[in-house]
Amino acid sequence: MFADTAPLAETPAVLASLPFGDLVVLNYSAVIAFVYMAWYILLDPLYVPSAVCSLITQSYSHLLAPSSVGSLGAALVYASYLFANFVSLTAPESFGMPGWQVALPVHLVAWTLQFIGHGVFERRKPALLDSLDQALITAPMFVLLEALFALGFRPELFKRVDKQAKINIQLFRAEATKAKAA
């Protein structure tokens, strides 16, 4: 929905000349996307020098095949940012309404399904109710890692994370049982 906000500044020619540069709009959506992309890349510090060298040499090809989860997360955020701007720019012609009016019901349905999913499958309230920063910053990376683990990504890391998650779940359930008894 932030993609439907007015530009904060004119898009520099160097950005406009990139592939899909016509979708680069420096609005609030760009600020949010930049923060997420920077955070995810900082989670994988060894990738940053490679990305910086790529920008300097204008060789973008390896950015399309990220070597780390953080850079993959950043690439997905960038693709989402471009898609949001595409919807924002084309919604008036395609749907006869502003982009935010297209995005709002999508967001409401997605959040509703997420709350239902947490209640039905996890039998607990969503993290959003416990920690907003965890829900908005950490959870998307968690979901990406879960998908990658399901595809066989870094099995040794998966084993360590899974072991710790089981311990955390046991502690959570013990605390919940203790709280109900009190």
JSON list of N, CA and C in Angstrom, two decimals, residues 75-123:
[
{"chain": "A", "resi": 75, "resn": "ALA", "atom": "N", "xyz": [16.75, -9.92, -2.45]},
{"chain": "A", "resi": 75, "resn": "ALA", "atom": "CA", "xyz": [16.28, -10.00, -3.84]},
{"chain": "A", "resi": 75, "resn": "ALA", "atom": "C", "xyz": [14.75, -10.16, -3.89]},
{"chain": "A", "resi": 76, "resn": "LEU", "atom": "N", "xyz": [14.21, -10.96, -2.97]},
{"chain": "A", "resi": 76, "resn": "LEU", "atom": "CA", "xyz": [12.75, -11.14, -2.92]},
{"chain": "A", "resi": 76, "resn": "LEU", "atom": "C", "xyz": [12.05, -9.85, -2.49]},
{"chain": "A", "resi": 77, "resn": "VAL", "atom": "N", "xyz": [12.66, -9.11, -1.56]},
{"chain": "A", "resi": 77, "resn": "VAL", "atom": "CA", "xyz": [12.10, -7.82, -1.15]},
{"chain": "A", "resi": 77, "resn": "VAL", "atom": "C", "xyz": [12.10, -6.87, -2.34]},
{"chain": "A", "resi": 78, "resn": "TYR", "atom": "N", "xyz": [13.21, -6.84, -3.08]},
{"chain": "A", "resi": 78, "resn": "TYR", "atom": "CA", "xyz": [13.31, -5.95, -4.24]},
{"chain": "A", "resi": 78, "resn": "TYR", "atom": "C", "xyz": [12.26, -6.32, -5.29]},
{"chain": "A", "resi": 79, "resn": "ALA", "atom": "N", "xyz": [12.11, -7.62, -5.55]},
{"chain": "A", "resi": 79, "resn": "ALA", "atom": "CA", "xyz": [11.10, -8.06, -6.52]},
{"chain": "A", "resi": 79, "resn": "ALA", "atom": "C", "xyz": [9.69, -7.68, -6.05]},
{"chain": "A", "resi": 80, "resn": "SER", "atom": "N", "xyz": [9.44, -7.81, -4.76]},
{"chain": "A", "resi": 80, "resn": "SER", "atom": "CA", "xyz": [8.14, -7.43, -4.20]},
{"chain": "A", "resi": 80, "resn": "SER", "atom": "C", "xyz": [7.91, -5.93, -4.32]},
{"chain": "A", "resi": 81, "resn": "TYR", "atom": "N", "xyz": [8.97, -5.16, -4.08]},
{"chain": "A", "resi": 81, "resn": "TYR", "atom": "CA", "xyz": [8.90, -3.69, -4.22]},
{"chain": "A", "resi": 81, "resn": "TYR", "atom": "C", "xyz": [8.55, -3.32, -5.66]},
{"chain": "A", "resi": 82, "resn": "LEU", "atom": "N", "xyz": [9.23, -3.94, -6.63]},
{"chain": "A", "resi": 82, "resn": "LEU", "atom": "CA", "xyz": [8.94, -3.65, -8.04]},
{"chain": "A", "resi": 82, "resn": "LEU", "atom": "C", "xyz": [7.51, -4.06, -8.39]},
{"chain": "A", "resi": 83, "resn": "PHE", "atom": "N", "xyz": [7.08, -5.23, -7.91]},
{"chain": "A", "resi": 83, "resn": "PHE", "atom": "CA", "xyz": [5.72, -5.68, -8.21]},
{"chain": "A", "resi": 83, "resn": "PHE", "atom": "C", "xyz": [4.68, -4.75, -7.59]},
{"chain": "A", "resi": 84, "resn": "ALA", "atom": "N", "xyz": [4.93, -4.29, -6.36]},
{"chain": "A", "resi": 84, "resn": "ALA", "atom": "CA", "xyz": [4.00, -3.36, -5.71]},
{"chain": "A", "resi": 84, "resn": "ALA", "atom": "C", "xyz": [3.89, -2.07, -6.52]},
{"chain": "A", "resi": 85, "resn": "ASN", "atom": "N", "xyz": [5.02, -1.59, -7.02]},
{"chain": "A", "resi": 85, "resn": "ASN", "atom": "CA", "xyz": [4.99, -0.37, -7.84]},
{"chain": "A", "resi": 85, "resn": "ASN", "atom": "C", "xyz": [4.28, -0.64, -9.16]},
{"chain": "A", "resi": 86, "resn": "PHE", "atom": "N", "xyz": [4.47, -1.82, -9.72]},
{"chain": "A", "resi": 86, "resn": "PHE", "atom": "CA", "xyz": [3.77, -2.19, -10.96]},
{"chain": "A", "resi": 86, "resn": "PHE", "atom": "C", "xyz": [2.25, -2.16, -10.73]},
{"chain": "A", "resi": 87, "resn": "VAL", "atom": "N", "xyz": [1.80, -2.77, -9.64]},
{"chain": "A", "resi": 87, "resn": "VAL", "atom": "CA", "xyz": [0.37, -2.77, -9.33]},
{"chain": "A", "resi": 87, "resn": "VAL", "atom": "C", "xyz": [-0.12, -1.34, -9.11]},
{"chain": "A", "resi": 88, "resn": "SER", "atom": "N", "xyz": [0.66, -0.56, -8.38]},
{"chain": "A", "resi": 88, "resn": "SER", "atom": "CA", "xyz": [0.27, 0.83, -8.11]},
{"chain": "A", "resi": 88, "resn": "SER", "atom": "C", "xyz": [0.13, 1.64, -9.39]},
{"chain": "A", "resi": 89, "resn": "LEU", "atom": "N", "xyz": [1.06, 1.42, -10.32]},
{"chain": "A", "resi": 89, "resn": "LEU", "atom": "CA", "xyz": [1.04, 2.19, -11.57]},
{"chain": "A", "resi": 89, "resn": "LEU", "atom": "C", "xyz": [-0.03, 1.71, -12.55]},
{"chain": "A", "resi": 90, "resn": "THR", "atom": "N", "xyz": [-0.37, 0.42, -12.51]},
{"chain": "A", "resi": 90, "resn": "THR", "atom": "CA", "xyz": [-1.31, -0.12, -13.49]},
{"chain": "A", "resi": 90, "resn": "THR", "atom": "C", "xyz": [-2.72, -0.33, -12.96]},
{"chain": "A", "resi": 91, "resn": "ALA", "atom": "N", "xyz": [-2.90, -0.27, -11.64]},
{"chain": "A", "resi": 91, "resn": "ALA", "atom": "CA", "xyz": [-4.23, -0.54, -11.05]},
{"chain": "A", "resi": 91, "resn": "ALA", "atom": "C", "xyz": [-5.33, 0.38, -11.56]},
{"chain": "A", "resi": 92, "resn": "PRO", "atom": "N", "xyz": [-5.08, 1.68, -11.71]},
{"chain": "A", "resi": 92, "resn": "PRO", "atom": "CA", "xyz": [-6.18, 2.52, -12.20]},
{"chain": "A", "resi": 92, "resn": "PRO", "atom": "C", "xyz": [-6.73, 2.08, -13.55]},
{"chain": "A", "resi": 93, "resn": "GLU", "atom": "N", "xyz": [-5.84, 1.68, -14.47]},
{"chain": "A", "resi": 93, "resn": "GLU", "atom": "CA", "xyz": [-6.30, 1.20, -15.78]},
{"chain": "A", "resi": 93, "resn": "GLU", "atom": "C", "xyz": [-6.86, -0.22, -15.69]},
{"chain": "A", "resi": 94, "resn": "SER", "atom": "N", "xyz": [-6.16, -1.09, -14.95]},
{"chain": "A", "resi": 94, "resn": "SER", "atom": "CA", "xyz": [-6.55, -2.51, -14.90]},
{"chain": "A", "resi": 94, "resn": "SER", "atom": "C", "xyz": [-7.79, -2.77, -14.05]},
{"chain": "A", "resi": 95, "resn": "PHE", "atom": "N", "xyz": [-7.89, -2.09, -12.91]},
{"chain": "A", "resi": 95, "resn": "PHE", "atom": "CA", "xyz": [-8.97, -2.37, -11.97]},
{"chain": "A", "resi": 95, "resn": "PHE", "atom": "C", "xyz": [-9.94, -1.21, -11.79]},
{"chain": "A", "resi": 96, "resn": "GLY", "atom": "N", "xyz": [-9.60, -0.07, -12.34]},
{"chain": "A", "resi": 96, "resn": "GLY", "atom": "CA", "xyz": [-10.46, 1.10, -12.20]},
{"chain": "A", "resi": 96, "resn": "GLY", "atom": "C", "xyz": [-10.45, 1.71, -10.81]},
{"chain": "A", "resi": 97, "resn": "MET", "atom": "N", "xyz": [-9.38, 1.45, -10.06]},
{"chain": "A", "resi": 97, "resn": "MET", "atom": "CA", "xyz": [-9.26, 2.00, -8.71]},
{"chain": "A", "resi": 97, "resn": "MET", "atom": "C", "xyz": [-7.78, 2.16, -8.38]},
{"chain": "A", "resi": 98, "resn": "PRO", "atom": "N", "xyz": [-7.47, 2.98, -7.38]},
{"chain": "A", "resi": 98, "resn": "PRO", "atom": "CA", "xyz": [-6.06, 3.15, -7.00]},
{"chain": "A", "resi": 98, "resn": "PRO", "atom": "C", "xyz": [-5.45, 1.84, -6.47]},
{"chain": "A", "resi": 99, "resn": "GLY", "atom": "N", "xyz": [-4.14, 1.76, -6.55]},
{"chain": "A", "resi": 99, "resn": "GLY", "atom": "CA", "xyz": [-3.44, 0.55, -6.11]},
{"chain": "A", "resi": 99, "resn": "GLY", "atom": "C", "xyz": [-3.69, 0.18, -4.67]},
{"chain": "A", "resi": 100, "resn": "TRP", "atom": "N", "xyz": [-3.81, 1.17, -3.78]},
{"chain": "A", "resi": 100, "resn": "TRP", "atom": "CA", "xyz": [-4.03, 0.85, -2.37]},
{"chain": "A", "resi": 100, "resn": "TRP", "atom": "C", "xyz": [-5.37, 0.16, -2.16]},
{"chain": "A", "resi": 101, "resn": "GLN", "atom": "N", "xyz": [-6.36, 0.45, -3.01]},
{"chain": "A", "resi": 101, "resn": "GLN", "atom": "CA", "xyz": [-7.66, -0.21, -2.88]},
{"chain": "A", "resi": 101, "resn": "GLN", "atom": "C", "xyz": [-7.60, -1.65, -3.38]},
{"chain": "A", "resi": 102, "resn": "VAL", "atom": "N", "xyz": [-6.64, -1.95, -4.22]},
{"chain": "A", "resi": 102, "resn": "VAL", "atom": "CA", "xyz": [-6.41, -3.34, -4.64]},
{"chain": "A", "resi": 102, "resn": "VAL", "atom": "C", "xyz": [-5.63, -4.06, -3.54]},
{"chain": "A", "resi": 103, "resn": "ALA", "atom": "N", "xyz": [-4.63, -3.38, -2.96]},
{"chain": "A", "resi": 103, "resn": "ALA", "atom": "CA", "xyz": [-3.76, -4.00, -1.97]},
{"chain": "A", "resi": 103, "resn": "ALA", "atom": "C", "xyz": [-4.45, -4.24, -0.63]},
{"chain": "A", "resi": 104, "resn": "LEU", "atom": "N", "xyz": [-5.34, -3.35, -0.23]},
{"chain": "A", "resi": 104, "resn": "LEU", "atom": "CA", "xyz": [-5.97, -3.46, 1.10]},
{"chain": "A", "resi": 104, "resn": "LEU", "atom": "C", "xyz": [-6.69, -4.80, 1.31]},
{"chain": "A", "resi": 105, "resn": "PRO", "atom": "N", "xyz": [-7.59, -5.22, 0.39]},
{"chain": "A", "resi": 105, "resn": "PRO", "atom": "CA", "xyz": [-8.24, -6.52, 0.63]},
{"chain": "A", "resi": 105, "resn": "PRO", "atom": "C", "xyz": [-7.25, -7.69, 0.60]},
{"chain": "A", "resi": 106, "resn": "VAL", "atom": "N", "xyz": [-6.21, -7.59, -0.23]},
{"chain": "A", "resi": 106, "resn": "VAL", "atom": "CA", "xyz": [-5.20, -8.65, -0.26]},
{"chain": "A", "resi": 106, "resn": "VAL", "atom": "C", "xyz": [-4.53, -8.76, 1.11]},
{"chain": "A", "resi": 107, "resn": "HIS", "atom": "N", "xyz": [-4.16, -7.61, 1.68]},
{"chain": "A", "resi": 107, "resn": "HIS", "atom": "CA", "xyz": [-3.54, -7.60, 3.01]},
{"chain": "A", "resi": 107, "resn": "HIS", "atom": "C", "xyz": [-4.49, -8.15, 4.07]},
{"chain": "A", "resi": 108, "resn": "LEU", "atom": "N", "xyz": [-5.74, -7.72, 4.03]},
{"chain": "A", "resi": 108, "resn": "LEU", "atom": "CA", "xyz": [-6.71, -8.18, 5.04]},
{"chain": "A", "resi": 108, "resn": "LEU", "atom": "C", "xyz": [-6.93, -9.68, 4.97]},
{"chain": "A", "resi": 109, "resn": "VAL", "atom": "N", "xyz": [-7.05, -10.22, 3.76]},
{"chain": "A", "resi": 109, "resn": "VAL", "atom": "CA", "xyz": [-7.23, -11.67, 3.61]},
{"chain": "A", "resi": 109, "resn": "VAL", "atom": "C", "xyz": [-5.98, -12.41, 4.08]},
{"chain": "A", "resi": 110, "resn": "ALA", "atom": "N", "xyz": [-4.80, -11.92, 3.69]},
{"chain": "A", "resi": 110, "resn": "ALA", "atom": "CA", "xyz": [-3.55, -12.58, 4.08]},
{"chain": "A", "resi": 110, "resn": "ALA", "atom": "C", "xyz": [-3.37, -12.59, 5.60]},
{"chain": "A", "resi": 111, "resn": "TRP", "atom": "N", "xyz": [-3.62, -11.45, 6.25]},
{"chain": "A", "resi": 111, "resn": "TRP", "atom": "CA", "xyz": [-3.49, -11.39, 7.71]},
{"chain": "A", "resi": 111, "resn": "TRP", "atom": "C", "xyz": [-4.52, -12.29, 8.39]},
{"chain": "A", "resi": 112, "resn": "THR", "atom": "N", "xyz": [-5.73, -12.31, 7.87]},
{"chain": "A", "resi": 112, "resn": "THR", "atom": "CA", "xyz": [-6.77, -13.17, 8.44]},
{"chain": "A", "resi": 112, "resn": "THR", "atom": "C", "xyz": [-6.36, -14.63, 8.34]},
{"chain": "A", "resi": 113, "resn": "LEU", "atom": "N", "xyz": [-5.89, -15.04, 7.17]},
{"chain": "A", "resi": 113, "resn": "LEU", "atom": "CA", "xyz": [-5.45, -16.43, 6.98]},
{"chain": "A", "resi": 113, "resn": "LEU", "atom": "C", "xyz": [-4.27, -16.76, 7.89]},
{"chain": "A", "resi": 114, "resn": "GLN", "atom": "N", "xyz": [-3.38, -15.78, 8.09]},
{"chain": "A", "resi": 114, "resn": "GLN", "atom": "CA", "xyz": [-2.24, -16.02, 8.98]},
{"chain": "A", "resi": 114, "resn": "GLN", "atom": "C", "xyz": [-2.72, -16.25, 10.42]},
{"chain": "A", "resi": 115, "resn": "PHE", "atom": "N", "xyz": [-3.65, -15.44, 10.89]},
{"chain": "A", "resi": 115, "resn": "PHE", "atom": "CA", "xyz": [-4.17, -15.63, 12.24]},
{"chain": "A", "resi": 115, "resn": "PHE", "atom": "C", "xyz": [-4.88, -16.97, 12.37]},
{"chain": "A", "resi": 116, "resn": "ILE", "atom": "N", "xyz": [-5.67, -17.34, 11.37]},
{"chain": "A", "resi": 116, "resn": "ILE", "atom": "CA", "xyz": [-6.35, -18.64, 11.39]},
{"chain": "A", "resi": 116, "resn": "ILE", "atom": "C", "xyz": [-5.32, -19.76, 11.39]},
{"chain": "A", "resi": 117, "resn": "GLY", "atom": "N", "xyz": [-4.31, -19.65, 10.54]},
{"chain": "A", "resi": 117, "resn": "GLY", "atom": "CA", "xyz": [-3.27, -20.67, 10.48]},
{"chain": "A", "resi": 117, "resn": "GLY", "atom": "C", "xyz": [-2.56, -20.86, 11.80]},
{"chain": "A", "resi": 118, "resn": "HIS", "atom": "N", "xyz": [-2.24, -19.77, 12.46]},
{"chain": "A", "resi": 118, "resn": "HIS", "atom": "CA", "xyz": [-1.59, -19.87, 13.77]},
{"chain": "A", "resi": 118, "resn": "HIS", "atom": "C", "xyz": [-2.51, -20.57, 14.77]},
{"chain": "A", "resi": 119, "resn": "GLY", "atom": "N", "xyz": [-3.77, -20.21, 14.76]},
{"chain": "A", "resi": 119, "resn": "GLY", "atom": "CA", "xyz": [-4.70, -20.81, 15.71]},
{"chain": "A", "resi": 119, "resn": "GLY", "atom": "C", "xyz": [-4.96, -22.27, 15.44]},
{"chain": "A", "resi": 120, "resn": "VAL", "atom": "N", "xyz": [-5.15, -22.64, 14.18]},
{"chain": "A", "resi": 120, "resn": "VAL", "atom": "CA", "xyz": [-5.50, -24.02, 13.82]},
{"chain": "A", "resi": 120, "resn": "VAL", "atom": "C", "xyz": [-4.29, -24.94, 13.87]},
{"chain": "A", "resi": 121, "resn": "PHE", "atom": "N", "xyz": [-3.17, -24.54, 13.26]},
{"chain": "A", "resi": 121, "resn": "PHE", "atom": "CA", "xyz": [-2.03, -25.44, 13.12]},
{"chain": "A", "resi": 121, "resn": "PHE", "atom": "C", "xyz": [-1.04, -25.36, 14.28]},
{"chain": "A", "resi": 122, "resn": "GLU", "atom": "N", "xyz": [-0.82, -24.16, 14.82]},
{"chain": "A", "resi": 122, "resn": "GLU", "atom": "CA", "xyz": [0.16, -24.03, 15.89]},
{"chain": "A", "resi": 122, "resn": "GLU", "atom": "C", "xyz": [-0.49, -23.99, 17.27]},
{"chain": "A", "resi": 123, "resn": "ARG", "atom": "N", "xyz": [-1.79, -23.75, 17.30]},
{"chain": "A", "resi": 123, "resn": "ARG", "atom": "CA", "xyz": [-2.53, -23.67, 18.56]},
{"chain": "A", "resi": 123, "resn": "ARG", "atom": "C", "xyz": [-1.95, -22.60, 19.49]}
]
